[in-house]
Amino acid sequence: MILPKTNRLTPEQLQEVTAIVAEFGCKIQPIIGAVRTIYAIVGDERDELMINRLEGLDYVDRIDRIQSPFKLMDKRSDLATHRIKLGGVVLGEELFVVAGACTIDPKNPNYFYETAHAVKEAGAHAIRGGVWKPRTNPYTFQGDTKSLDILMEASRRTGLPVDTEVMEEAHIKLALDAGVCCLQIGARNALNYSLLRAVGKAIAERDTAVLLKRSIHMGPISEFISAAEYIAAFGNPNVILCPRGTTPTIDGYRNHPDESITPLLKEKTWAPVVVDPSHSVGKAVYVPACALAAVAYGADGLCIEAHVEPAKGIGDDPKQALTPPVLAETIRQAKQLWELRRGGIQAKK
Ligand code: PEP
Ligand code: MN
């Protein structure tokens, strides 16, 4: 929909916009009002270049798009009935929890094995563990491919599926060959379209899931859903959206907690939302409240960092991992809240 700066376009202006949209297979339909005339773009109006060219015209105030920029992930798409199953849970039918260490310590694998058992005991459905790690400071430990064996051994010992972050194309093949069920795309890479493309292609013929974190720099909700769409476009729609806090940070919290975007996501997409409260608030003491807030906002699941001995962990664990008893209590309360919400608190619009 083209909204001109003036009450209506001159015949020359109308001719110009008609010629532009025609290049993209669209037509213009004026909608004549008593005072103002606006101009509907009839056809597929999703081409960015067409929109950019129209927005570049000095007599155009703005373009309002009616069509969704994401065909597959849109709530109105045919895929809206698609369900993602992970760790024995159909997301949306039961609260899903993935928990575990931020970073696997390749020199002390027992911490990870013990954490994996504790996570299972606490009621989680899948284990998370960082093999390769993006870091705030590149000179800190960036992970070790050897940790992949530890991750898979923990999976065998507990019988739970695992989630790990992939940061480059080589990691994707290694993780998939090892049997990782859920590939995580981190906040630093959520806008790395070549990585999204590589993941999308690699999982096209599999039932692997992707946990897509929200980029620290993502603003509009549609930007997040479009990144998920880009992965799904290759054939596998098992993409889970993971808000994990964004910028600017709030003094005291690691990031700006963003679990409150869950209802906005759910209004636009059918994709499940699994919130990560750990990176959002960044301190173990705040994580349980943030986890419950996420469930209250409508999250389908939680991704929580946990460690049997946080102080001995590497990566984020010393500051933000929950101990097993706190994790167990958080999951217990979160499941109760999930049931309560499911019981029907449906606000009227
Ligand atoms: C993580 O999950 O440990 C991690 C690094 O997450 P994020 O990409 O959200 O910072
Ligand atoms: Mn972490």
Short mmCIF file of C-alpha atoms and ligand atoms in Angstrom, two decimals:
data_model
loop_
_atom_site.label_atom_id
_atom_site.label_comp_id
_atom_site.label_asym_id
_atom_site.label_seq_id
_atom_site.Cartn_x
_atom_site.Cartn_y
_atom_site.Cartn_z
CA MET A 1 0.00 0.00 0.00
CA ILE A 2 1.55 3.29 -1.10
CA LEU A 3 0.71 6.34 1.01
CA PRO A 4 1.74 9.54 -0.77
CA LYS A 5 2.80 12.70 1.04
CA THR A 6 0.06 14.63 -0.77
CA ASN A 7 -3.67 13.81 -0.92
CA ARG A 8 -3.19 12.00 -4.22
CA LEU A 9 -0.51 11.29 -6.80
CA THR A 10 -0.25 13.42 -9.93
CA PRO A 11 -0.80 11.51 -13.20
CA GLU A 12 3.00 11.54 -13.78
CA GLN A 13 3.70 10.16 -10.32
CA LEU A 14 1.06 7.46 -10.77
CA GLN A 15 2.67 6.54 -14.07
CA GLU A 16 6.08 6.29 -12.40
CA VAL A 17 4.93 4.01 -9.52
CA THR A 18 2.91 1.88 -11.98
CA ALA A 19 6.03 1.40 -14.10
CA ILE A 20 8.13 0.43 -11.04
CA VAL A 21 5.69 -2.17 -9.70
CA ALA A 22 5.15 -3.55 -13.22
CA GLU A 23 8.83 -4.50 -13.31
CA PHE A 24 8.08 -6.79 -10.36
CA GLY A 25 4.89 -8.23 -11.85
CA CYS A 26 2.52 -6.04 -9.78
CA LYS A 27 -0.19 -3.53 -10.56
CA ILE A 28 -1.50 -0.42 -8.82
CA GLN A 29 -5.10 -0.14 -7.66
CA PRO A 30 -6.01 3.35 -6.39
CA ILE A 31 -8.38 3.40 -3.40
CA ILE A 32 -10.14 6.73 -3.62
CA GLY A 33 -11.25 8.32 -0.36
CA ALA A 34 -13.15 11.57 0.22
CA VAL A 35 -9.94 13.42 1.00
CA ARG A 36 -7.01 11.09 0.37
CA THR A 37 -6.24 8.45 -2.19
CA ILE A 38 -3.97 5.54 -1.32
CA TYR A 39 -2.57 3.02 -3.78
CA ALA A 40 -2.73 -0.73 -3.26
CA ILE A 41 0.04 -2.84 -4.77
CA VAL A 42 -1.70 -5.83 -6.32
CA GLY A 43 0.56 -8.90 -6.60
CA ASP A 44 3.46 -10.24 -4.57
CA GLU A 45 4.67 -7.13 -2.76
CA ARG A 46 7.49 -8.84 -0.87
CA ASP A 47 10.38 -7.86 -3.14
CA GLU A 48 12.67 -5.65 -1.05
CA LEU A 49 14.09 -3.92 -4.10
CA MET A 50 10.62 -2.87 -5.28
CA ILE A 51 9.81 -1.50 -1.81
CA ASN A 52 13.15 0.29 -1.60
CA ARG A 53 12.60 1.93 -4.96
CA LEU A 54 9.13 3.10 -3.98
CA GLU A 55 10.33 4.33 -0.60
CA GLY A 56 13.06 6.25 -2.38
CA LEU A 57 10.54 8.43 -4.25
CA ASP A 58 10.37 11.87 -2.64
CA TYR A 59 6.57 12.08 -2.94
CA VAL A 60 5.98 8.78 -1.11
CA ASP A 61 5.35 9.08 2.62
CA ARG A 62 5.52 5.35 3.39
CA ILE A 63 4.71 1.87 2.20
CA ASP A 64 2.52 -0.35 4.39
CA ARG A 65 2.92 -4.00 3.61
CA ILE A 66 -0.15 -6.19 3.82
CA GLN A 67 1.59 -9.46 2.95
CA SER A 68 3.70 -11.26 5.49
CA PRO A 69 7.44 -11.21 4.68
CA PHE A 70 7.60 -14.82 5.88
CA LYS A 71 5.47 -17.27 3.94
CA LEU A 72 6.33 -20.46 5.82
CA MET A 73 6.60 -19.33 9.41
CA ASP A 74 3.52 -17.13 9.24
CA LYS A 75 0.67 -18.14 11.51
CA ARG A 76 -1.60 -18.21 8.47
CA SER A 77 0.67 -20.52 6.46
CA ASP A 78 -0.20 -24.16 5.68
CA LEU A 79 2.62 -25.11 8.05
CA ALA A 80 0.74 -23.67 11.01
CA THR A 81 -0.31 -27.17 12.04
CA HIS A 82 3.29 -28.41 11.94
CA ARG A 83 4.56 -29.53 15.35
CA ILE A 84 8.16 -29.94 16.48
CA LYS A 85 9.00 -32.93 18.65
CA LEU A 86 12.08 -32.90 20.83
CA GLY A 87 13.03 -35.03 23.82
CA GLY A 88 9.70 -36.84 23.72
CA VAL A 89 7.77 -33.55 23.92
CA VAL A 90 5.58 -32.09 21.22
CA LEU A 91 6.33 -28.40 21.67
CA GLY A 92 3.20 -26.52 22.57
CA GLU A 93 1.57 -29.53 24.21
CA GLU A 94 3.78 -29.67 27.29
CA LEU A 95 6.40 -27.29 28.73
CA PHE A 96 9.73 -28.21 27.12
CA VAL A 97 12.98 -27.72 29.03
CA VAL A 98 16.54 -27.99 27.75
CA ALA A 99 19.23 -27.43 30.36
CA GLY A 100 22.92 -27.96 30.92
CA ALA A 101 26.32 -26.36 30.98
CA CYS A 102 27.20 -23.28 29.01
CA THR A 103 30.50 -24.80 28.01
CA ILE A 104 31.72 -28.40 28.22
CA ASP A 105 35.08 -28.61 29.93
CA PRO A 106 37.07 -31.13 27.85
CA LYS A 107 39.58 -31.59 30.69
CA ASN A 108 36.93 -32.45 33.27
CA PRO A 109 34.20 -34.43 31.47
CA ASN A 110 32.72 -35.71 34.71
CA TYR A 111 31.24 -32.31 35.49
CA PHE A 112 29.25 -32.56 32.30
CA TYR A 113 28.16 -36.18 32.87
CA GLU A 114 27.04 -35.35 36.40
CA THR A 115 25.28 -32.21 35.19
CA ALA A 116 23.52 -34.19 32.47
CA HIS A 117 22.18 -36.69 35.02
CA ALA A 118 21.11 -33.87 37.34
CA VAL A 119 19.36 -32.08 34.49
CA LYS A 120 17.44 -35.25 33.66
CA GLU A 121 16.58 -35.78 37.30
CA ALA A 122 15.34 -32.18 37.52
CA GLY A 123 12.77 -32.91 34.82
CA ALA A 124 14.42 -31.51 31.67
CA HIS A 125 13.77 -33.16 28.31
CA ALA A 126 17.06 -32.37 26.58
CA ILE A 127 20.61 -31.43 27.48
CA ARG A 128 22.47 -28.39 26.29
CA GLY A 129 26.24 -28.16 26.25
CA GLY A 130 28.58 -25.85 24.39
CA VAL A 131 31.24 -27.61 22.34
CA TRP A 132 32.23 -24.56 20.28
CA LYS A 133 31.79 -21.21 22.02
CA PRO A 134 31.40 -17.66 20.81
CA ARG A 135 32.99 -15.42 23.42
CA THR A 136 32.84 -11.76 24.29
CA ASN A 137 36.63 -11.80 24.33
CA PRO A 138 38.16 -13.85 21.47
CA TYR A 139 41.20 -14.70 23.61
CA THR A 140 39.12 -16.70 26.07
CA PHE A 141 38.41 -20.42 25.58
CA GLN A 142 36.46 -20.93 22.36
CA GLY A 143 35.60 -24.55 22.84
CA ASP A 144 37.10 -27.79 21.68
CA THR A 145 35.85 -30.33 19.12
CA LYS A 146 36.82 -33.08 21.62
CA SER A 147 33.88 -31.95 23.73
CA LEU A 148 31.53 -33.31 21.07
CA ASP A 149 32.35 -36.86 22.25
CA ILE A 150 31.57 -35.82 25.83
CA LEU A 151 28.26 -34.30 24.72
CA MET A 152 27.25 -37.48 22.89
CA GLU A 153 28.41 -39.70 25.74
CA ALA A 154 26.16 -37.68 28.09
CA SER A 155 23.32 -38.22 25.64
CA ARG A 156 23.94 -41.99 25.64
CA ARG A 157 24.20 -42.16 29.43
CA THR A 158 20.98 -40.24 30.02
CA GLY A 159 19.01 -41.20 26.92
CA LEU A 160 18.25 -37.50 26.34
CA PRO A 161 18.80 -35.63 23.06
CA VAL A 162 21.34 -32.82 22.96
CA ASP A 163 21.57 -29.24 21.75
CA THR A 164 24.82 -27.51 20.87
CA GLU A 165 25.78 -24.31 19.11
CA VAL A 166 27.32 -24.39 15.64
CA MET A 167 29.34 -21.38 14.59
CA GLU A 168 30.64 -22.39 11.19
CA GLU A 169 29.88 -24.79 8.38
CA ALA A 170 32.39 -27.40 9.54
CA HIS A 171 30.66 -27.64 12.94
CA ILE A 172 27.32 -28.46 11.30
CA LYS A 173 28.57 -31.64 9.67
CA LEU A 174 30.49 -32.74 12.77
CA ALA A 175 27.44 -32.18 14.99
CA LEU A 176 25.00 -33.90 12.66
CA ASP A 177 27.31 -36.88 12.06
CA ALA A 178 27.70 -37.26 15.83
CA GLY A 179 23.90 -37.33 16.28
CA VAL A 180 23.11 -33.90 17.73
CA CYS A 181 19.31 -33.47 17.55
CA CYS A 182 19.15 -29.71 17.94
CA LEU A 183 21.58 -27.23 16.42
CA GLN A 184 21.77 -23.93 18.22
CA ILE A 185 22.44 -20.71 16.34
CA GLY A 186 23.75 -18.16 18.79
CA ALA A 187 22.87 -14.54 19.30
CA ARG A 188 26.06 -13.45 17.56
CA ASN A 189 25.23 -15.47 14.46
CA ALA A 190 21.46 -15.08 14.15
CA LEU A 191 21.99 -12.54 11.39
CA ASN A 192 24.79 -14.51 9.72
CA TYR A 193 22.81 -15.46 6.65
CA SER A 194 25.50 -17.73 5.20
CA LEU A 195 25.44 -19.81 8.41
CA LEU A 196 21.61 -19.87 8.42
CA ARG A 197 21.72 -21.02 4.80
CA ALA A 198 24.27 -23.73 5.57
CA VAL A 199 22.19 -25.01 8.50
CA GLY A 200 18.99 -24.91 6.43
CA LYS A 201 20.62 -26.92 3.63
CA ALA A 202 22.27 -29.41 6.00
CA ILE A 203 19.07 -30.31 7.83
CA ALA A 204 16.72 -30.15 4.84
CA GLU A 205 16.40 -33.93 4.62
CA ARG A 206 16.50 -34.63 8.38
CA ASP A 207 14.25 -34.12 11.34
CA THR A 208 16.90 -32.17 13.25
CA ALA A 209 15.63 -29.05 15.05
CA VAL A 210 17.24 -25.62 15.24
CA LEU A 211 17.21 -23.37 18.29
CA LEU A 212 17.59 -19.91 16.83
CA LYS A 213 18.60 -17.32 19.40
CA ARG A 214 17.46 -13.75 18.96
CA SER A 215 20.35 -11.56 17.88
CA ILE A 216 21.51 -8.95 20.38
CA HIS A 217 20.96 -6.41 17.60
CA MET A 218 17.59 -7.55 16.34
CA GLY A 219 14.88 -4.96 16.64
CA PRO A 220 11.63 -5.72 14.83
CA ILE A 221 9.92 -9.02 15.57
CA SER A 222 9.69 -9.69 11.84
CA GLU A 223 13.48 -9.65 11.54
CA PHE A 224 13.67 -12.59 13.97
CA ILE A 225 10.93 -14.55 12.22
CA SER A 226 12.49 -13.85 8.81
CA ALA A 227 15.77 -15.38 9.99
CA ALA A 228 13.81 -18.52 10.98
CA GLU A 229 12.07 -18.45 7.61
CA TYR A 230 15.44 -18.38 5.86
CA ILE A 231 16.40 -21.69 7.51
CA ALA A 232 12.97 -23.26 6.96
CA ALA A 233 12.96 -22.25 3.29
CA PHE A 234 15.40 -25.08 2.57
CA GLY A 235 12.81 -27.68 3.52
CA ASN A 236 12.93 -28.34 7.27
CA PRO A 237 10.58 -26.10 9.29
CA ASN A 238 11.76 -27.34 12.73
CA VAL A 239 12.92 -23.92 13.83
CA ILE A 240 12.43 -22.82 17.43
CA LEU A 241 12.66 -19.15 18.35
CA CYS A 242 14.75 -18.35 21.40
CA PRO A 243 14.62 -14.85 22.92
CA ARG A 244 17.73 -14.49 25.13
CA GLY A 245 17.93 -10.83 26.02
CA THR A 246 19.04 -8.02 23.81
CA THR A 247 20.60 -4.55 23.90
CA PRO A 248 20.70 -2.02 25.46
CA THR A 249 21.51 -3.84 28.66
CA ILE A 250 19.76 -3.01 31.91
CA ASP A 251 22.11 -2.05 34.70
CA GLY A 252 22.38 -5.19 36.83
CA TYR A 253 21.23 -7.60 34.13
CA ARG A 254 23.50 -8.99 31.44
CA ASN A 255 21.07 -7.99 28.69
CA HIS A 256 17.65 -6.44 28.33
CA PRO A 257 15.29 -9.31 29.18
CA ASP A 258 12.99 -9.92 26.21
CA GLU A 259 10.70 -12.79 27.24
CA SER A 260 7.89 -10.24 26.92
CA ILE A 261 8.09 -10.44 23.11
CA THR A 262 6.65 -13.97 23.26
CA PRO A 263 3.01 -12.90 22.74
CA LEU A 264 4.11 -10.68 19.83
CA LEU A 265 5.91 -13.60 18.21
CA LYS A 266 2.93 -15.86 18.76
CA GLU A 267 0.63 -13.38 17.10
CA LYS A 268 2.67 -13.63 13.90
CA THR A 269 4.18 -17.09 13.78
CA TRP A 270 3.32 -20.66 14.63
CA ALA A 271 6.98 -21.35 15.56
CA PRO A 272 7.47 -22.50 19.14
CA VAL A 273 9.16 -20.07 21.52
CA VAL A 274 11.74 -21.40 23.97
CA VAL A 275 13.09 -18.59 26.13
CA ASP A 276 16.65 -18.53 27.49
CA PRO A 277 16.49 -16.70 30.84
CA SER A 278 20.15 -17.45 31.64
CA HIS A 279 21.74 -15.17 29.04
CA SER A 280 18.92 -12.70 29.41
CA VAL A 281 19.54 -11.73 33.04
CA GLY A 282 23.00 -13.30 33.29
CA LYS A 283 23.03 -14.02 37.02
CA ALA A 284 21.83 -17.26 38.59
CA VAL A 285 19.92 -15.43 41.31
CA TYR A 286 17.61 -13.75 38.75
CA VAL A 287 17.14 -16.75 36.43
CA PRO A 288 14.20 -18.49 38.17
CA ALA A 289 12.03 -15.35 38.11
CA CYS A 290 12.89 -14.70 34.47
CA ALA A 291 12.08 -18.35 33.62
CA LEU A 292 8.66 -18.06 35.25
CA ALA A 293 8.02 -14.71 33.57
CA ALA A 294 8.73 -16.37 30.22
CA VAL A 295 6.18 -19.09 30.91
CA ALA A 296 3.66 -16.48 32.05
CA TYR A 297 4.20 -14.66 28.76
CA GLY A 298 3.33 -17.82 26.86
CA ALA A 299 6.67 -19.51 26.16
CA ASP A 300 6.53 -23.14 25.05
CA GLY A 301 9.80 -23.92 26.72
CA LEU A 302 12.94 -22.83 28.52
CA CYS A 303 16.66 -23.15 27.79
CA ILE A 304 18.52 -22.88 31.09
CA GLU A 305 22.18 -23.08 31.99
CA ALA A 306 22.85 -25.46 34.87
CA HIS A 307 25.93 -27.04 36.41
CA VAL A 308 26.57 -29.39 39.32
CA GLU A 309 29.22 -27.04 40.61
CA PRO A 310 28.81 -23.67 38.87
CA ALA A 311 31.97 -22.23 40.43
CA LYS A 312 34.02 -24.97 38.75
CA GLY A 313 32.44 -24.42 35.35
CA ILE A 314 34.04 -22.65 32.43
CA GLY A 315 32.29 -20.13 30.20
CA ASP A 316 29.20 -18.49 31.70
CA ASP A 317 28.54 -21.15 34.34
CA PRO A 318 30.16 -19.55 37.40
CA LYS A 319 27.89 -16.52 37.15
CA GLN A 320 24.66 -17.80 35.63
CA ALA A 321 24.30 -21.59 35.91
CA LEU A 322 21.64 -22.92 38.29
CA THR A 323 22.57 -25.66 40.72
CA PRO A 324 20.55 -28.88 40.38
CA PRO A 325 18.18 -28.16 43.32
CA VAL A 326 17.38 -24.67 42.03
CA LEU A 327 16.92 -26.02 38.51
CA ALA A 328 14.56 -28.72 39.76
CA GLU A 329 12.47 -26.22 41.71
CA THR A 330 12.40 -23.79 38.78
CA ILE A 331 11.22 -26.53 36.41
CA ARG A 332 8.61 -27.69 38.92
CA GLN A 333 7.17 -24.19 39.29
CA ALA A 334 7.43 -23.48 35.57
CA LYS A 335 5.47 -26.66 34.76
CA GLN A 336 2.79 -25.69 37.27
CA LEU A 337 2.54 -22.22 35.79
CA TRP A 338 2.36 -23.69 32.31
CA GLU A 339 -0.58 -25.86 33.36
CA LEU A 340 -2.25 -22.88 34.99
CA ARG A 341 -1.86 -20.81 31.85
CA ARG A 342 -3.10 -23.64 29.68
CA GLY A 343 -6.09 -23.77 31.98
CA GLY A 344 -7.28 -20.72 30.15
CA ILE A 345 -6.07 -17.26 31.04
CA GLN A 346 -6.97 -15.82 27.65
CA ALA A 347 -7.13 -12.07 27.68
CA LYS A 348 -9.73 -10.57 25.34
CA LYS A 349 -8.35 -8.21 22.74
C1 PEP B 1 25.04 -20.00 24.99
O1 PEP B 1 23.92 -20.51 24.83
O2 PEP B 1 25.89 -20.43 25.79
C2 PEP B 1 25.34 -18.74 24.27
C3 PEP B 1 26.57 -18.35 24.01
O3 PEP B 1 24.22 -18.10 23.94
P1 PEP B 1 23.98 -16.73 23.17
O4 PEP B 1 24.32 -17.00 21.73
O5 PEP B 1 22.54 -16.46 23.39
O6 PEP B 1 24.89 -15.69 23.79
MN MN B 2 26.39 -19.43 27.89
#
